[in-house]
GROMACS .gro file of C-alpha atoms in nm:
model
  262
    1MET     CA    1   7.452  19.554  13.479
    2SER     CA    2   7.804  19.444  13.380
    3TYR     CA    3   7.905  19.095  13.277
    4PHE     CA    4   8.246  18.937  13.327
    5HIS     CA    5   8.385  18.657  13.116
    6VAL     CA    6   8.469  18.362  13.338
    7GLU     CA    7   8.697  18.091  13.203
    8VAL     CA    8   8.588  17.736  13.283
    9CYS     CA    9   8.714  17.385  13.218
   10ALA     CA   10   8.552  17.256  12.898
   11HIS     CA   11   8.480  16.918  13.061
   12CYS     CA   12   8.389  16.963  13.425
   13GLY     CA   13   8.300  17.333  13.429
   14LYS     CA   14   8.539  17.436  13.706
   15GLU     CA   15   8.608  17.808  13.707
   16SER     CA   16   8.958  17.945  13.690
   17ASN     CA   17   9.084  18.078  14.025
   18GLU     CA   18   9.397  18.086  14.239
   19SER     CA   19   9.375  17.712  14.309
   20VAL     CA   20   9.249  17.603  13.965
   21LYS     CA   21   9.480  17.687  13.677
   22LEU     CA   22   9.329  17.624  13.335
   23LYS     CA   23   9.545  17.533  13.036
   24ASN     CA   24   9.462  17.572  12.666
   25CYS     CA   25   9.421  17.279  12.432
   26THR     CA   26   9.766  17.306  12.275
   27ALA     CA   27   9.644  17.206  11.928
   28CYS     CA   28   9.351  17.444  11.870
   29ARG     CA   29   9.358  17.677  12.172
   30LEU     CA   30   8.979  17.697  12.158
   31VAL     CA   31   8.909  17.545  12.500
   32LYS     CA   32   9.075  17.513  12.841
   33TYR     CA   33   9.109  17.227  13.088
   34CYS     CA   34   9.178  17.207  13.459
   35SER     CA   35   9.361  16.875  13.434
   36VAL     CA   36   9.496  16.612  13.199
   37ASP     CA   37   9.217  16.379  13.309
   38CYS     CA   38   8.951  16.630  13.200
   39GLN     CA   39   9.127  16.681  12.869
   40ARG     CA   40   9.132  16.305  12.805
   41ALA     CA   41   8.769  16.265  12.906
   42HIS     CA   42   8.663  16.548  12.674
   43ARG     CA   43   8.880  16.442  12.379
   44LYS     CA   44   8.613  16.247  12.188
   45LYS     CA   45   8.361  16.531  12.210
   46HIS     CA   46   8.618  16.797  12.123
   47LYS     CA   47   8.802  16.608  11.846
   48LYS     CA   48   8.598  16.733  11.548
   49ALA     CA   49   8.609  17.102  11.642
   50CYS     CA   50   8.975  17.070  11.733
   51LYS     CA   51   9.073  16.919  11.396
   52LYS     CA   52   8.871  17.185  11.212
   53ARG     CA   53   9.045  17.469  11.395
   54VAL     CA   54   9.389  17.312  11.351
   55ALA     CA   55   9.328  17.299  10.975
   56GLU     CA   56   9.215  17.665  10.979
   57LEU     CA   57   9.527  17.772  11.167
   58LYS     CA   58   9.745  17.581  10.923
   59ASP     CA   59   9.582  17.754  10.625
   60GLU     CA   60   9.624  18.093  10.792
   61ARG     CA   61   9.999  18.029  10.813
   62LEU     CA   62  10.018  17.873  10.465
   63TYR     CA   63   9.858  18.168  10.283
   64SER     CA   64   9.989  18.454  10.498
   65GLN     CA   65  10.356  18.352  10.496
   66GLY     CA   66  10.601  18.334  10.207
   67GLN     CA   67  10.472  18.640  10.021
   68GLU     CA   68  10.822  18.781   9.978
   69ARG     CA   69  11.111  18.613   9.801
   70PRO     CA   70  11.390  18.489  10.031
   71GLU     CA   71  11.746  18.623  10.031
   72ARG     CA   72  11.874  18.331   9.821
   73ASP     CA   73  11.660  18.458   9.528
   74PHE     CA   74  11.862  18.779   9.506
   75CYS     CA   75  12.189  18.809   9.314
   76PRO     CA   76  12.466  18.874   9.570
   77ILE     CA   77  12.641  19.115   9.330
   78CYS     CA   78  12.371  19.349   9.195
   79THR     CA   79  12.133  19.260   9.484
   80LEU     CA   80  11.830  19.245   9.250
   81PRO     CA   81  11.581  18.955   9.264
   82ILE     CA   82  11.661  18.695   8.996
   83PRO     CA   83  11.393  18.645   8.726
   84LEU     CA   84  11.205  18.316   8.721
   85PRO     CA   85  11.277  18.040   8.651
   86MET     CA   86  11.607  18.115   8.820
   87GLU     CA   87  11.786  17.830   8.643
   88ASP     CA   88  11.739  18.017   8.313
   89HIS     CA   89  11.856  18.353   8.443
   90SER     CA   90  12.142  18.269   8.678
   91ILE     CA   91  12.431  18.035   8.746
   92PHE     CA   92  12.475  17.848   9.074
   93LYS     CA   93  12.832  17.869   9.197
   94VAL     CA   94  12.937  17.558   9.387
   95CYS     CA   95  13.256  17.729   9.505
   96CYS     CA   96  13.073  17.983   9.721
   97MET     CA   97  12.720  17.836   9.713
   98LYS     CA   98  12.584  18.155   9.559
   99ARG     CA   99  12.349  18.205   9.263
  100VAL     CA  100  12.478  18.486   9.039
  101CYS     CA  101  12.249  18.642   8.779
  102ARG     CA  102  12.352  18.620   8.415
  103GLY     CA  103  12.370  18.997   8.393
  104CYS     CA  104  12.652  19.009   8.649
  105GLU     CA  105  12.815  18.699   8.500
  106VAL     CA  106  12.830  18.851   8.150
  107ALA     CA  107  12.942  19.189   8.288
  108ALA     CA  108  13.231  19.018   8.469
  109CYS     CA  109  13.335  18.828   8.155
  110LYS     CA  110  13.336  19.151   7.953
  111LYS     CA  111  13.587  19.289   8.203
  112GLY     CA  112  13.810  18.985   8.149
  113MET     CA  113  13.715  18.816   8.477
  114PHE     CA  114  13.639  18.453   8.394
  115ASP     CA  115  13.663  18.309   8.744
  116CYS     CA  116  13.365  18.307   8.981
  117ALA     CA  117  13.207  18.651   8.955
  118PHE     CA  118  13.140  18.654   9.330
  119CYS     CA  119  13.430  18.487   9.513
  120ARG     CA  120  13.687  18.475   9.228
  121THR     CA  121  13.746  18.100   9.259
  122PRO     CA  122  13.895  17.963   8.931
  123ARG     CA  123  13.655  17.771   8.707
  124HIS     CA  124  13.667  17.391   8.712
  125GLU     CA  125  13.458  17.114   8.567
  126SER     CA  126  13.276  16.871   8.794
  127ASP     CA  127  13.261  16.501   8.707
  128GLU     CA  128  13.057  16.404   9.013
  129SER     CA  129  12.789  16.155   8.914
  130ALA     CA  130  12.434  16.173   9.038
  131ASN     CA  131  12.358  15.961   9.342
  132VAL     CA  132  11.990  15.975   9.432
  133ALA     CA  133  12.018  15.795   9.766
  134ARG     CA  134  12.300  16.019   9.885
  135ALA     CA  135  12.117  16.327   9.757
  136ILE     CA  136  11.808  16.233   9.957
  137ASN     CA  137  12.016  16.187  10.272
  138LEU     CA  138  12.185  16.522  10.221
  139TRP     CA  139  11.854  16.696  10.153
  140ASN     CA  140  11.708  16.548  10.471
  141GLU     CA  141  12.005  16.682  10.663
  142ALA     CA  142  11.967  17.019  10.492
  143VAL     CA  143  11.598  17.031  10.588
  144GLU     CA  144  11.702  17.001  10.952
  145LEU     CA  145  11.927  17.303  10.896
  146GLY     CA  146  11.642  17.503  10.745
  147SER     CA  147  11.707  17.473  10.370
  148ILE     CA  148  11.400  17.561  10.162
  149ASP     CA  149  11.565  17.421   9.848
  150ALA     CA  150  11.599  17.085  10.022
  151HIS     CA  151  11.227  17.093  10.104
  152PHE     CA  152  11.153  17.172   9.739
  153ASN     CA  153  11.375  16.891   9.608
  154LEU     CA  154  11.232  16.636   9.850
  155GLY     CA  155  10.885  16.738   9.735
  156HIS     CA  156  10.976  16.629   9.381
  157VAL     CA  157  11.138  16.309   9.508
  158TYR     CA  158  10.827  16.201   9.700
  159LEU     CA  159  10.581  16.308   9.433
  160LYS     CA  160  10.761  16.116   9.158
  161GLY     CA  161  10.888  15.830   9.374
  162LYS     CA  162  11.254  15.880   9.281
  163GLY     CA  163  11.455  15.660   9.517
  164VAL     CA  164  11.164  15.644   9.762
  165ALA     CA  165  10.805  15.519   9.761
  166PRO     CA  166  10.569  15.778   9.607
  167ASP     CA  167  10.403  15.982   9.881
  168GLU     CA  168  10.197  16.280   9.763
  169ALA     CA  169  10.105  16.388  10.116
  170ARG     CA  170  10.471  16.406  10.211
  171ALA     CA  171  10.554  16.592   9.889
  172ILE     CA  172  10.286  16.851   9.971
  173GLN     CA  173  10.420  16.884  10.324
  174HIS     CA  174  10.769  16.965  10.193
  175TRP     CA  175  10.639  17.211   9.934
  176GLU     CA  176  10.421  17.386  10.192
  177SER     CA  177  10.724  17.428  10.419
  178ALA     CA  178  10.920  17.579  10.129
  179ALA     CA  179  10.630  17.796  10.007
  180MET     CA  180  10.573  17.950  10.350
  181ARG     CA  181  10.933  18.073  10.338
  182GLY     CA  182  10.903  18.228   9.994
  183HIS     CA  183  10.997  17.946   9.753
  184VAL     CA  184  10.803  18.052   9.444
  185GLU     CA  185  10.827  17.726   9.248
  186ALA     CA  186  10.703  17.527   9.547
  187ARG     CA  187  10.408  17.766   9.576
  188ALA     CA  188  10.332  17.728   9.204
  189ASN     CA  189  10.350  17.348   9.233
  190LEU     CA  190  10.096  17.356   9.516
  191GLY     CA  191   9.869  17.559   9.292
  192ALA     CA  192   9.903  17.308   9.010
  193LEU     CA  193   9.834  17.016   9.246
  194GLY     CA  194   9.529  17.191   9.388
  195TYR     CA  195   9.390  17.254   9.039
  196ASN     CA  196   9.452  16.895   8.926
  197LYS     CA  197   9.274  16.765   9.237
  198GLY     CA  198   8.974  16.992   9.176
  199ASN     CA  199   9.045  17.224   9.469
  200ASP     CA  200   9.003  17.546   9.272
  201GLU     CA  201   9.002  17.787   9.567
  202ARG     CA  202   9.336  17.665   9.700
  203ALA     CA  203   9.482  17.659   9.348
  204VAL     CA  204   9.387  18.022   9.285
  205ARG     CA  205   9.526  18.136   9.621
  206HIS     CA  206   9.861  17.964   9.561
  207HIS     CA  207   9.895  18.083   9.201
  208LEU     CA  208   9.802  18.437   9.300
  209ILE     CA  209  10.086  18.452   9.551
  210ALA     CA  210  10.334  18.298   9.303
  211ALA     CA  211  10.229  18.534   9.021
  212LYS     CA  212  10.280  18.838   9.244
  213LEU     CA  213  10.631  18.707   9.316
  214GLY     CA  214  10.710  18.698   8.944
  215ASP     CA  215  10.610  18.352   8.825
  216LYS     CA  216  10.479  18.375   8.466
  217THR     CA  217  10.335  18.023   8.463
  218SER     CA  218  10.120  18.103   8.766
  219LEU     CA  219  10.000  18.423   8.601
  220ASP     CA  220   9.903  18.224   8.290
  221ASN     CA  221   9.723  17.970   8.509
  222ILE     CA  222   9.528  18.247   8.684
  223LYS     CA  223   9.431  18.381   8.341
  224ASP     CA  224   9.315  18.035   8.230
  225MET     CA  225   9.116  17.991   8.550
  226PHE     CA  226   8.960  18.334   8.499
  227MET     CA  227   8.853  18.230   8.148
  228GLU     CA  228   8.706  17.912   8.298
  229GLY     CA  229   8.513  18.110   8.557
  230VAL     CA  230   8.718  17.968   8.844
  231ALA     CA  231   8.914  18.284   8.930
  232THR     CA  232   8.749  18.625   8.950
  233LYS     CA  233   8.834  18.931   8.742
  234THR     CA  234   8.961  19.098   9.059
  235GLN     CA  235   9.199  18.808   9.127
  236TYR     CA  236   9.331  18.809   8.771
  237THR     CA  237   9.380  19.189   8.779
  238GLU     CA  238   9.561  19.160   9.113
  239ALA     CA  239   9.784  18.883   8.977
  240LEU     CA  240   9.866  19.077   8.659
  241LYS     CA  241   9.950  19.397   8.850
  242GLY     CA  242  10.162  19.212   9.107
  243TYR     CA  243  10.344  19.015   8.838
  244GLN     CA  244  10.433  19.328   8.639
  245GLU     CA  245  10.560  19.506   8.951
  246SER     CA  246  10.776  19.204   9.034
  247VAL     CA  247  10.917  19.185   8.679
  248ASP     CA  248  10.999  19.557   8.679
  249GLU     CA  249  11.187  19.512   9.007
  250MET     CA  250  11.407  19.245   8.846
  251LYS     CA  251  11.519  19.451   8.544
  252SER     CA  252  11.869  19.593   8.496
  253PRO     CA  253  12.076  19.711   8.195
  254GLU     CA  254  12.327  19.431   8.260
  255ARG     CA  255  12.053  19.168   8.244
  256ASP     CA  256  11.914  19.315   7.923
  257GLU     CA  257  12.264  19.296   7.776
  258ALA     CA  258  12.311  18.940   7.899
  259LYS     CA  259  11.994  18.827   7.718
  260LYS     CA  260  12.160  18.913   7.387
  261SER     CA  261  12.445  18.672   7.452
  262TRP     CA  262  12.258  18.354   7.544
   0.00000   0.00000   0.00000
């Protein structure tokens, strides 16, 4: 005997056929409805399962995405990923909006090229003063254009309440958006927040991803959590191996030479 799966409306039980077209619950996609009225009538009964599945789908995206560093983390000259923290190992060029690694910067200076190492724009000093309100407006605009750095910066703004009311949930939302697109520091911050709030599993998962992308602080945190019995030996070994592979990928003779001069 063979059995056939028949799709039915979760509320009234109508079977799908040529005259009855069932549509998924757009949030969880667990159940189908034959009409908006049935969906509304079933909402109270379905709400708990729906919210649970929505949270599961969100976590699937959060931990499966952002496991590679984005293009902006690579030096546009030598094309190698920039070591972390990037602010210590590179210079952001306002003239061309590029981040050049110190290895390429020092190599250019040794050849007598003191302008921008990427676009050759002459050096100039900026006297622009900080304006938090304007920065927030610009970051919000940049978020609409897809900037992960803007998400990261707004996360700090909302967590610390700089120019806005403190809003941890909103800070987390911005950092999650950045982390899912490869922003390592945002991922590490989510790990730290998870640990501080007692959510050890989420903390380990975030720090593991960040460590494998080359973040030393996250590797150290995984080690500490392993010593505390929070992370497993397998997780620590995986983090250590991934971190070392990431660091090796970022090495170059020019960068080794640059370290001697700063």
